[in-house]
Short mmCIF file of C-alpha atoms and ligand atoms in Angstrom, two decimals:
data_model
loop_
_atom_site.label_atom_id
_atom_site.label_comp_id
_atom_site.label_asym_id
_atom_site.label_seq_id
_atom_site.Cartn_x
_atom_site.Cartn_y
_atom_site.Cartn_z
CA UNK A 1 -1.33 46.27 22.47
CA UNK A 2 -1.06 49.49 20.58
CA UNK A 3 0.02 52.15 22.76
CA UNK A 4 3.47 50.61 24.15
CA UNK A 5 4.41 53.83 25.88
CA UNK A 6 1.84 52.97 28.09
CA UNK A 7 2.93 49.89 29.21
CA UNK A 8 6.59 51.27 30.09
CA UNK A 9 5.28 54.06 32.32
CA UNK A 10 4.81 51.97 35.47
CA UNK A 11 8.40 51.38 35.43
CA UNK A 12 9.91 54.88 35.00
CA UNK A 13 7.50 56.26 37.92
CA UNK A 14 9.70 53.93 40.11
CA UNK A 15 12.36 56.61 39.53
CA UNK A 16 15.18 54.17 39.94
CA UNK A 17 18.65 53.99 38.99
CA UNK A 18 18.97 50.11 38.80
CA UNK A 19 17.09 47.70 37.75
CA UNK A 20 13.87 46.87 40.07
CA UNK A 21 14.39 44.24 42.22
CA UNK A 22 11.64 42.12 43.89
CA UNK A 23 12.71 40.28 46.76
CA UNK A 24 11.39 38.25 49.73
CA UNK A 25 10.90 34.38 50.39
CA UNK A 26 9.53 32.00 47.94
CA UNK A 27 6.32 31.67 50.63
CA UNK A 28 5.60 33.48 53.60
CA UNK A 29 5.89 31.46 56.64
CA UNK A 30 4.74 33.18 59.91
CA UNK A 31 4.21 36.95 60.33
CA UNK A 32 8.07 36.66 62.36
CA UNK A 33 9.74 35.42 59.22
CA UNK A 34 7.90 37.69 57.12
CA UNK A 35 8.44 40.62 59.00
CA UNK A 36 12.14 40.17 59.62
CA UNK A 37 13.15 39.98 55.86
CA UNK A 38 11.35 42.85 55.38
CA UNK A 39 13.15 44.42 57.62
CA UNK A 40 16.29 42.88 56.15
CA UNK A 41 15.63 43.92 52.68
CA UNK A 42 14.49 47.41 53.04
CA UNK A 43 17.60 49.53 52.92
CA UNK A 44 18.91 47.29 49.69
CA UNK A 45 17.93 47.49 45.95
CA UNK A 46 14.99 45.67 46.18
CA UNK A 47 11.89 47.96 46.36
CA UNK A 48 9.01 45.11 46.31
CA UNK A 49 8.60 42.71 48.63
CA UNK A 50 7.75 39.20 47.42
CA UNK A 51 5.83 36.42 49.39
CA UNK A 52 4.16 32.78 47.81
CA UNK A 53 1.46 32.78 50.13
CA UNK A 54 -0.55 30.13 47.75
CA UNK A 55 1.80 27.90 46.80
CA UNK A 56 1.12 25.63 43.44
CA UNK A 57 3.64 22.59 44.40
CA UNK A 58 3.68 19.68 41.39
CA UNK A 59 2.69 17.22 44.14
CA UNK A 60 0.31 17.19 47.24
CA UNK A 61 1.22 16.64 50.73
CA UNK A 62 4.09 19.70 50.49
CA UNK A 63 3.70 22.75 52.05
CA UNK A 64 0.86 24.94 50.00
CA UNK A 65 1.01 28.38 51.75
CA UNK A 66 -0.19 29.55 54.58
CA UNK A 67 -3.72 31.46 52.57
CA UNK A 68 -5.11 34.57 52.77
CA UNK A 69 -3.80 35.06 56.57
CA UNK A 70 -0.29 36.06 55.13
CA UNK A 71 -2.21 38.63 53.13
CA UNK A 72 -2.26 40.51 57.04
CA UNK A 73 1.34 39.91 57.65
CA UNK A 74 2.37 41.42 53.88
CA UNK A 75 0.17 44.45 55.20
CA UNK A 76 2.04 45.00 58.12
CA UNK A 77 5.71 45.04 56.58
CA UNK A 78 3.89 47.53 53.96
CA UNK A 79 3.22 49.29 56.97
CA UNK A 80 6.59 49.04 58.79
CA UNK A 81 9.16 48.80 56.08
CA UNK A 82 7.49 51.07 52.95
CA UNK A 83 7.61 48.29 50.35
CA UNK A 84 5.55 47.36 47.98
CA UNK A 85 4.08 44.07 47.96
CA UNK A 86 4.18 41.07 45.76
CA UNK A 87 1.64 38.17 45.70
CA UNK A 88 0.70 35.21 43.03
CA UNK A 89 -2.53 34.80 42.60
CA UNK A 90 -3.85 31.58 40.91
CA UNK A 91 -7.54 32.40 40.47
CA UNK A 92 -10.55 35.00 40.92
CA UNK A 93 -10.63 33.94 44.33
CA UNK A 94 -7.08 35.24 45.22
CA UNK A 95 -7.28 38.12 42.84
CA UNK A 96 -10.70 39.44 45.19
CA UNK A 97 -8.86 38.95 48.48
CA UNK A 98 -5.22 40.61 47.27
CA UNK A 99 -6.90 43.60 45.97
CA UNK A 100 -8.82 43.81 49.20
CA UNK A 101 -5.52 43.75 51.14
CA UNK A 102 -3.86 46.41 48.87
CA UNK A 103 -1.05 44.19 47.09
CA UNK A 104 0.81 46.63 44.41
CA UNK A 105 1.96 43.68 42.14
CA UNK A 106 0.18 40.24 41.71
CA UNK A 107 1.85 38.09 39.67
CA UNK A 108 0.65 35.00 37.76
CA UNK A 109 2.56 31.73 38.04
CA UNK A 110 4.16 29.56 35.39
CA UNK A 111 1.48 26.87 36.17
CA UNK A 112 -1.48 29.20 35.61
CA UNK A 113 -0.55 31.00 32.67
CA UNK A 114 -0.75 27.68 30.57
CA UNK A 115 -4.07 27.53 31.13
CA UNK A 116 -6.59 30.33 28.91
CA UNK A 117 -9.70 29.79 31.11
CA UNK A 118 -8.17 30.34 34.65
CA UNK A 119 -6.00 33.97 32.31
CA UNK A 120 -9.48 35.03 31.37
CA UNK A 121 -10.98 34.35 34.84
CA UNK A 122 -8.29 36.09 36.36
CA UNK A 123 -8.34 39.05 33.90
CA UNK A 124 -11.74 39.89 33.96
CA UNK A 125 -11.37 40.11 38.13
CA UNK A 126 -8.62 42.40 37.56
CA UNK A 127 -10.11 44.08 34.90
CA UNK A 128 -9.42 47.54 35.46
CA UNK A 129 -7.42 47.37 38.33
CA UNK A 130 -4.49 50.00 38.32
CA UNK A 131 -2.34 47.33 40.49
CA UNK A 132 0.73 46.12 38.65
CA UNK A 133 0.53 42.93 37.32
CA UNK A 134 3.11 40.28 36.03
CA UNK A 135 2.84 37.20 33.92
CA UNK A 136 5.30 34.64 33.87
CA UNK A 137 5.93 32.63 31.21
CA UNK A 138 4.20 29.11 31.17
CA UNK A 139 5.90 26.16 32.44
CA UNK A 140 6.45 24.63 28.65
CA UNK A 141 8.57 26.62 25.87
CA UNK A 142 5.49 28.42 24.19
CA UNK A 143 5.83 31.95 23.80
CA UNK A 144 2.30 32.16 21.75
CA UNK A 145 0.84 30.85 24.99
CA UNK A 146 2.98 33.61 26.83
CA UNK A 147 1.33 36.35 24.89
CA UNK A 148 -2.13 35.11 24.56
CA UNK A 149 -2.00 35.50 28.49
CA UNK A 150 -0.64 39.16 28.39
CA UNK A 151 -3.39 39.88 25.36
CA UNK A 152 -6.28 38.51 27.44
CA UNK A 153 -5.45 40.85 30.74
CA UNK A 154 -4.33 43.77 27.89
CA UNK A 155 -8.09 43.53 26.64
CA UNK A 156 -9.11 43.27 30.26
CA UNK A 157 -7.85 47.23 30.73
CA UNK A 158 -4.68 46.36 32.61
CA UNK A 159 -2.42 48.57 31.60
CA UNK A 160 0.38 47.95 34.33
CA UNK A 161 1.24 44.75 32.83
CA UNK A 162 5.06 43.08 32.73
CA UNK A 163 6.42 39.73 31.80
CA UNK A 164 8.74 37.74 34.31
CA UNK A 165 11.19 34.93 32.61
CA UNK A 166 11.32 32.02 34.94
CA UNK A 167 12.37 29.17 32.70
CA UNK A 168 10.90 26.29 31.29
CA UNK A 169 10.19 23.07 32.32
CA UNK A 170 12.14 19.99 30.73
CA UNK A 171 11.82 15.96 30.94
CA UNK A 172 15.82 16.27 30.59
CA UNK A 173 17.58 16.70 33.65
CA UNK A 174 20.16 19.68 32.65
CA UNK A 175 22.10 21.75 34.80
CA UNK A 176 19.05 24.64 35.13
CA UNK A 177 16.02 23.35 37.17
CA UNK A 178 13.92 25.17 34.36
CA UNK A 179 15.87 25.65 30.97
CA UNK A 180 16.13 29.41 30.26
CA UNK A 181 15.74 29.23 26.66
CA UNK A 182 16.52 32.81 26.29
CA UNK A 183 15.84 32.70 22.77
CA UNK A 184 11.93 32.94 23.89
CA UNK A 185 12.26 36.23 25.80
CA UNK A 186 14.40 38.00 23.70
CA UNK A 187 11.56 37.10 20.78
CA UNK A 188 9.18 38.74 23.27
CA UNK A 189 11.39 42.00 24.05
CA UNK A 190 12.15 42.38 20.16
CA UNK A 191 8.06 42.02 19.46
CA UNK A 192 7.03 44.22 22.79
CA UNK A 193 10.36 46.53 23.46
CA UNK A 194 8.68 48.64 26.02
CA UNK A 195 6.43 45.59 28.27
CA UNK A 196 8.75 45.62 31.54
CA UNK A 197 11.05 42.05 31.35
CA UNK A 198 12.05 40.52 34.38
CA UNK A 199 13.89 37.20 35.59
CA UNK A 200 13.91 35.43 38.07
CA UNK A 201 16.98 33.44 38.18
CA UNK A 202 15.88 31.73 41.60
CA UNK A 203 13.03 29.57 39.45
CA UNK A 204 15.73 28.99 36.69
CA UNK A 205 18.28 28.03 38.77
CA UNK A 206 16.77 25.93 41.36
CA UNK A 207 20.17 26.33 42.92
CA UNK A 208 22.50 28.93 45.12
CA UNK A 209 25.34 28.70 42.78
CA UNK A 210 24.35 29.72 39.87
CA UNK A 211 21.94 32.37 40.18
CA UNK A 212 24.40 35.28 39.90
CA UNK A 213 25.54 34.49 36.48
CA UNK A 214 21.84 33.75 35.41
CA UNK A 215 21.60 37.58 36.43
CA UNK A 216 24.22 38.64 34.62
CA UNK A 217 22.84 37.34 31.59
CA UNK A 218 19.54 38.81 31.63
CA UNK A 219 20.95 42.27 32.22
CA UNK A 220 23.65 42.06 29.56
CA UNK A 221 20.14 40.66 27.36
CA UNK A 222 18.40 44.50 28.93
CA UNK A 223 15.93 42.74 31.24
CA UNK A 224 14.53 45.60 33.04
CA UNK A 225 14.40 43.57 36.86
CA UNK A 226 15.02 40.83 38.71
CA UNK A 227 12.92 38.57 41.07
CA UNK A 228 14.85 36.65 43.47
CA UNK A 229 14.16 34.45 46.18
CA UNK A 230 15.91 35.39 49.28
CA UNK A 231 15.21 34.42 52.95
CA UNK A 232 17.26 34.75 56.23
CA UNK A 233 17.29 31.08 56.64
CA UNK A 234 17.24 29.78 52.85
CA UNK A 235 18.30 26.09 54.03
CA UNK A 236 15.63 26.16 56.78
CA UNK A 237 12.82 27.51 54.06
CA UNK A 238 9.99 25.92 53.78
CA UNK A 239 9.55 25.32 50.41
CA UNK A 240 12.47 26.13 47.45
CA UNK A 241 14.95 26.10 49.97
CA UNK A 242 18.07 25.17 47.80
CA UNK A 243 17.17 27.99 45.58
CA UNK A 244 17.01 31.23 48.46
CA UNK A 245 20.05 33.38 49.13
CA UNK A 246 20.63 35.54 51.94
CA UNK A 247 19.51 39.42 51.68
CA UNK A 248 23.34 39.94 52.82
CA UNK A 249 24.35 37.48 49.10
CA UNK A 250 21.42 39.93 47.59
CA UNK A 251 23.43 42.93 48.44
CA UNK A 252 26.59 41.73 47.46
CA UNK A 253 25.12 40.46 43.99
CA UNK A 254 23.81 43.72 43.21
CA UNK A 255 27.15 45.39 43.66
CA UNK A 256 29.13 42.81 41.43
CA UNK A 257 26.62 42.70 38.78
CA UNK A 258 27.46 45.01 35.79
CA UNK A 259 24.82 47.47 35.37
CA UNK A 260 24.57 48.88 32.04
CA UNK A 261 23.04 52.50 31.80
CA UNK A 262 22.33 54.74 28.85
CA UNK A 263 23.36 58.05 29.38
CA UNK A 264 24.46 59.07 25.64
CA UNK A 265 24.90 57.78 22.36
CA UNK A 266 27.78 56.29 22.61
CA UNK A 267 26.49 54.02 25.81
CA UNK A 268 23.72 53.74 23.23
CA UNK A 269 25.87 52.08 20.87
CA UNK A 270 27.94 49.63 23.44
CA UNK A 271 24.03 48.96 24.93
CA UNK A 272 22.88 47.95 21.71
CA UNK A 273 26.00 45.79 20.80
CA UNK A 274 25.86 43.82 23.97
CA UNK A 275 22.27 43.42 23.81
CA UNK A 276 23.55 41.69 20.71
CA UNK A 277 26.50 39.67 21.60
CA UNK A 278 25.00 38.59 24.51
CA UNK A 279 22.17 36.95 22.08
CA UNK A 280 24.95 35.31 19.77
CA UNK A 281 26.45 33.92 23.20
CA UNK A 282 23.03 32.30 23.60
CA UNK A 283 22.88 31.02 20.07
CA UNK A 284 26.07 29.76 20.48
CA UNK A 285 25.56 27.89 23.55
CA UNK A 286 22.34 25.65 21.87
CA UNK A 287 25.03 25.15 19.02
CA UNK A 288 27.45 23.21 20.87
CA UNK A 289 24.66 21.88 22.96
CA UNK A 290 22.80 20.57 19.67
CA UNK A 291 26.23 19.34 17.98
CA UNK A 292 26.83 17.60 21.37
CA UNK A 293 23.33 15.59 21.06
CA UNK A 294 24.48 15.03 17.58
CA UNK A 295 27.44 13.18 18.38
CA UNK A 296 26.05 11.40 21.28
CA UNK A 297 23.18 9.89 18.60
CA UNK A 298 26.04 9.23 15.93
CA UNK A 299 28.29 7.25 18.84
CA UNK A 300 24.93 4.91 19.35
CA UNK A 301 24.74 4.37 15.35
CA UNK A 302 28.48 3.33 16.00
CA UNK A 303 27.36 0.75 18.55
CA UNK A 304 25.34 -0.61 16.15
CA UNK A 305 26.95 -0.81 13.13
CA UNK A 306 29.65 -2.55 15.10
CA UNK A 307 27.25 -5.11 16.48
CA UNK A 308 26.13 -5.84 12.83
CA UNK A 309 29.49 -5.35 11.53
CA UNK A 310 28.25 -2.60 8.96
CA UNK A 311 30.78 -0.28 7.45
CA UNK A 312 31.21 3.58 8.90
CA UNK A 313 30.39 5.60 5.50
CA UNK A 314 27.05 5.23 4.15
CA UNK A 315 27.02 7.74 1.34
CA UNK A 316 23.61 7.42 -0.02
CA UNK A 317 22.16 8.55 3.11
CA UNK A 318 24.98 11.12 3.63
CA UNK A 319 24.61 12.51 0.17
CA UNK A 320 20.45 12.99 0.95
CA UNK A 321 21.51 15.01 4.30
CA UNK A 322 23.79 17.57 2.04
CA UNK A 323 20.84 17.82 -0.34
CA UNK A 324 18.36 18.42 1.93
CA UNK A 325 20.55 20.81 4.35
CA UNK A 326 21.71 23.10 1.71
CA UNK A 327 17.76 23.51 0.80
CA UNK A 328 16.85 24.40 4.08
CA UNK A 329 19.87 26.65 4.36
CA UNK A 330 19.23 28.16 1.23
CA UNK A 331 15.69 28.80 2.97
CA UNK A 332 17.47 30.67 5.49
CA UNK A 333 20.03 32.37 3.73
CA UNK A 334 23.32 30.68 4.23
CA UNK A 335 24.88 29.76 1.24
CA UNK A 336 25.94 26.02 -0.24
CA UNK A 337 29.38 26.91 -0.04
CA UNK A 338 29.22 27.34 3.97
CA UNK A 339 26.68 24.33 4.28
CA UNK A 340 29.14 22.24 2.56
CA UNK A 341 31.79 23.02 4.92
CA UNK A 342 30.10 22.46 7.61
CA UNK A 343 28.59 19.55 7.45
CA UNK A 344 31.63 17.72 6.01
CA UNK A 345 33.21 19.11 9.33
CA UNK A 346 30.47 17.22 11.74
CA UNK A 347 30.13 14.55 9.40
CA UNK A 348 33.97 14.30 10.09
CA UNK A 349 33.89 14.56 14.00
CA UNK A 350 30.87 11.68 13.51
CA UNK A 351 33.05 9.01 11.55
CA UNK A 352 35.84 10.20 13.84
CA UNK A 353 33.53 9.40 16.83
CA UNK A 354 32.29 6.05 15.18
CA UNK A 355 35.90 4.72 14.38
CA UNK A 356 36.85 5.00 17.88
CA UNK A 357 33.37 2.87 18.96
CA UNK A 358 34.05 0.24 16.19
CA UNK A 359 37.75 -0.23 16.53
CA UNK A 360 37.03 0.03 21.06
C1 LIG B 401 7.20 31.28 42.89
O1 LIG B 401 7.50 32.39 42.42
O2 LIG B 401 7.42 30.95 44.06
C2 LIG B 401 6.62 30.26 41.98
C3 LIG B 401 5.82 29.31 42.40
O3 LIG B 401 7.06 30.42 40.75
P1 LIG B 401 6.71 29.70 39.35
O4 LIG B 401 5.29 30.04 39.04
O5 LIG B 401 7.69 30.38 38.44
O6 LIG B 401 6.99 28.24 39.50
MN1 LIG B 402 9.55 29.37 44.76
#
């Protein structure tokens, strides 16, 4: 993926002065439902239309999109509204019959790109193709798997390519209905700066409420667009229906969200630092998360040591943690003096959390 310029192009010919925004329902429905959000969405922000129209669902006997016949109604609110259109495709199959029917951007789903044969199948029935396409990540927290996608449909001659962060599957139930692990994304923009980055909070969330702050985020982190589920009737959807908002909630979203635009050097400078801070708020976040899980693992040693009537401090095995930490610190270049002090802290809030277990 040498010439990077290349790969930004796509975006800038889209002239815009916000980020792009894809919108539409999570599948198309009938040509009615179709049509009217088109017709909803075309005088907001969002200049592509999106529509499922094969549907991947985790378990048969849901709805699985309506085929290749929604293909006619994307057509026609090409036709009415001037939108582009927005597809997944899952194989070669799909690929054939979406070029055929003129889609601008097919995108690959989180289920497909976790899997190298069905990339290369698809890639080599794009190959060539001047249509725009997206991969999102893969359903598990893999970002080699990410970009082994984007390298097979880059070495297919795809040059319109973009990544879209959807979140990441997890056995843990967690507030998020994928985790968004930002960590992974922002490792992809700092190793492709110019590959077009865009969320979709709808997949993250898996939930009205939170979707505008999940927005916020990945603009103040210089995502490039969002991708967001909306539908006239989100409770009445017929698949992700939790997850839609209204194009009138899509409109008002785009006007709160902050917007942050370069137009000189200093912008530059408060871009670039909040690009930044906006990554330490991430880092920060898995710290308290991690030191949470901590404590929750020390207050079950607690319940045993209780039931065997063991005492709190074991200092041969505390003394081997500070050994081994300040090595692996070391490794990372923090020094013994600030490893010291912070493990005594947690080791603190643990016997602190143990007392109260073994005195309850
Ligand atoms: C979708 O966009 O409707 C979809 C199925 O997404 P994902 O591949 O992220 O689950
Ligand atoms: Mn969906």
């Amino acid at each position: 993926m040498e010439n990077k310029k290349e790969l930004r192009t796509w975006l800038d010919d889209f002239k815009l002065n916000h980020p792009l925004v894809i919108a539409g329902p999570c599948s198309a429905e009938t040509e009615e439902q179709v049509l009217k959000i088109a017709h909803e969405l075309k005088d907001t922000d969002a200049t592509v239309l999106r529509a499922g129209i094969w549907k991947p669902r985790t378990r048969p006997g849901n709805f699985e999109g309506v085929g290749a016949l929604g293909l006619k109604w994307l057509q026609k609110a090409k036709e009415e509204t001037g939108m582009l259109i927005a597809t997944e495709v899952a194989n070669k199959d799909h690929v054939k019959l979406a070029l055929e029917h003129d889609v601008d951007i097919l995108w690959i789903g989180a289920r497909t790109t976790v899997s190298p044969f069905i990339i290369q199948e698809i890639a080599d029935a794009l190959n060539g193709t001047d249509k725009i396409v997206l991969v999102k990540n893969p359903v598990n927290p893999d970002l080699p798997l990410w970009l082994g996608a984007i390298e097979r449909l880059y070495t297919a001659n795809i040059k319109k390519l973009g990544v879209i962060h959807r979140g990441f599957s997890t056995y843990e139930k967690t507030r998020y209905r994928n985790n968004p692990e930002w960590q992974i994304p922002i490792e992809l923009q700092n190793r492709f700066p110019d590959l077009p980055l865009i969320c979709d909070p709808s997949h993250i969330a898996g939930r009205r409420d939170i979707i505008f702050d999940i927005c916020q985020t990945a603009l103040d982190l210089n995502f490039d667009g969002l991708m967001v589920e909306t539908h006239y009737d989100p409770d009445n959807a017929w698949s992700d229906a939790k997850q839609q908002i209204t194009p009138t909630s899509l409109i008002q979203m785009m006007v709160d969200l902050k917007v942050r635009k370069a137009t000189d050097t200093e912008a530059d400078y408060r871009n670039a630092l909040n690009t930044l801070r906006t990554q330490i708020d991430v880092v920060d976040h898995q710290l308290i998360d991690l030191l949470g899980k901590r404590m929750k693992i020390a207050d079950n040693i607690g319940e045993l040591k209780k039931e065997k009537n063991v005492a709190i401090l074991q200092t041969k095995r505390w003394n081997e943690i500070l050994g081994k930490m300040i090595l692996e610190g070391e490794e990372r270049g923090l020094s013994e003096e600030f490893i010291l002090k912070m493990f005594k802290a947690i080791h603190q809030e643990s016997i602190n959390h143990q007392e109260k277990i073994i005195n309850s």
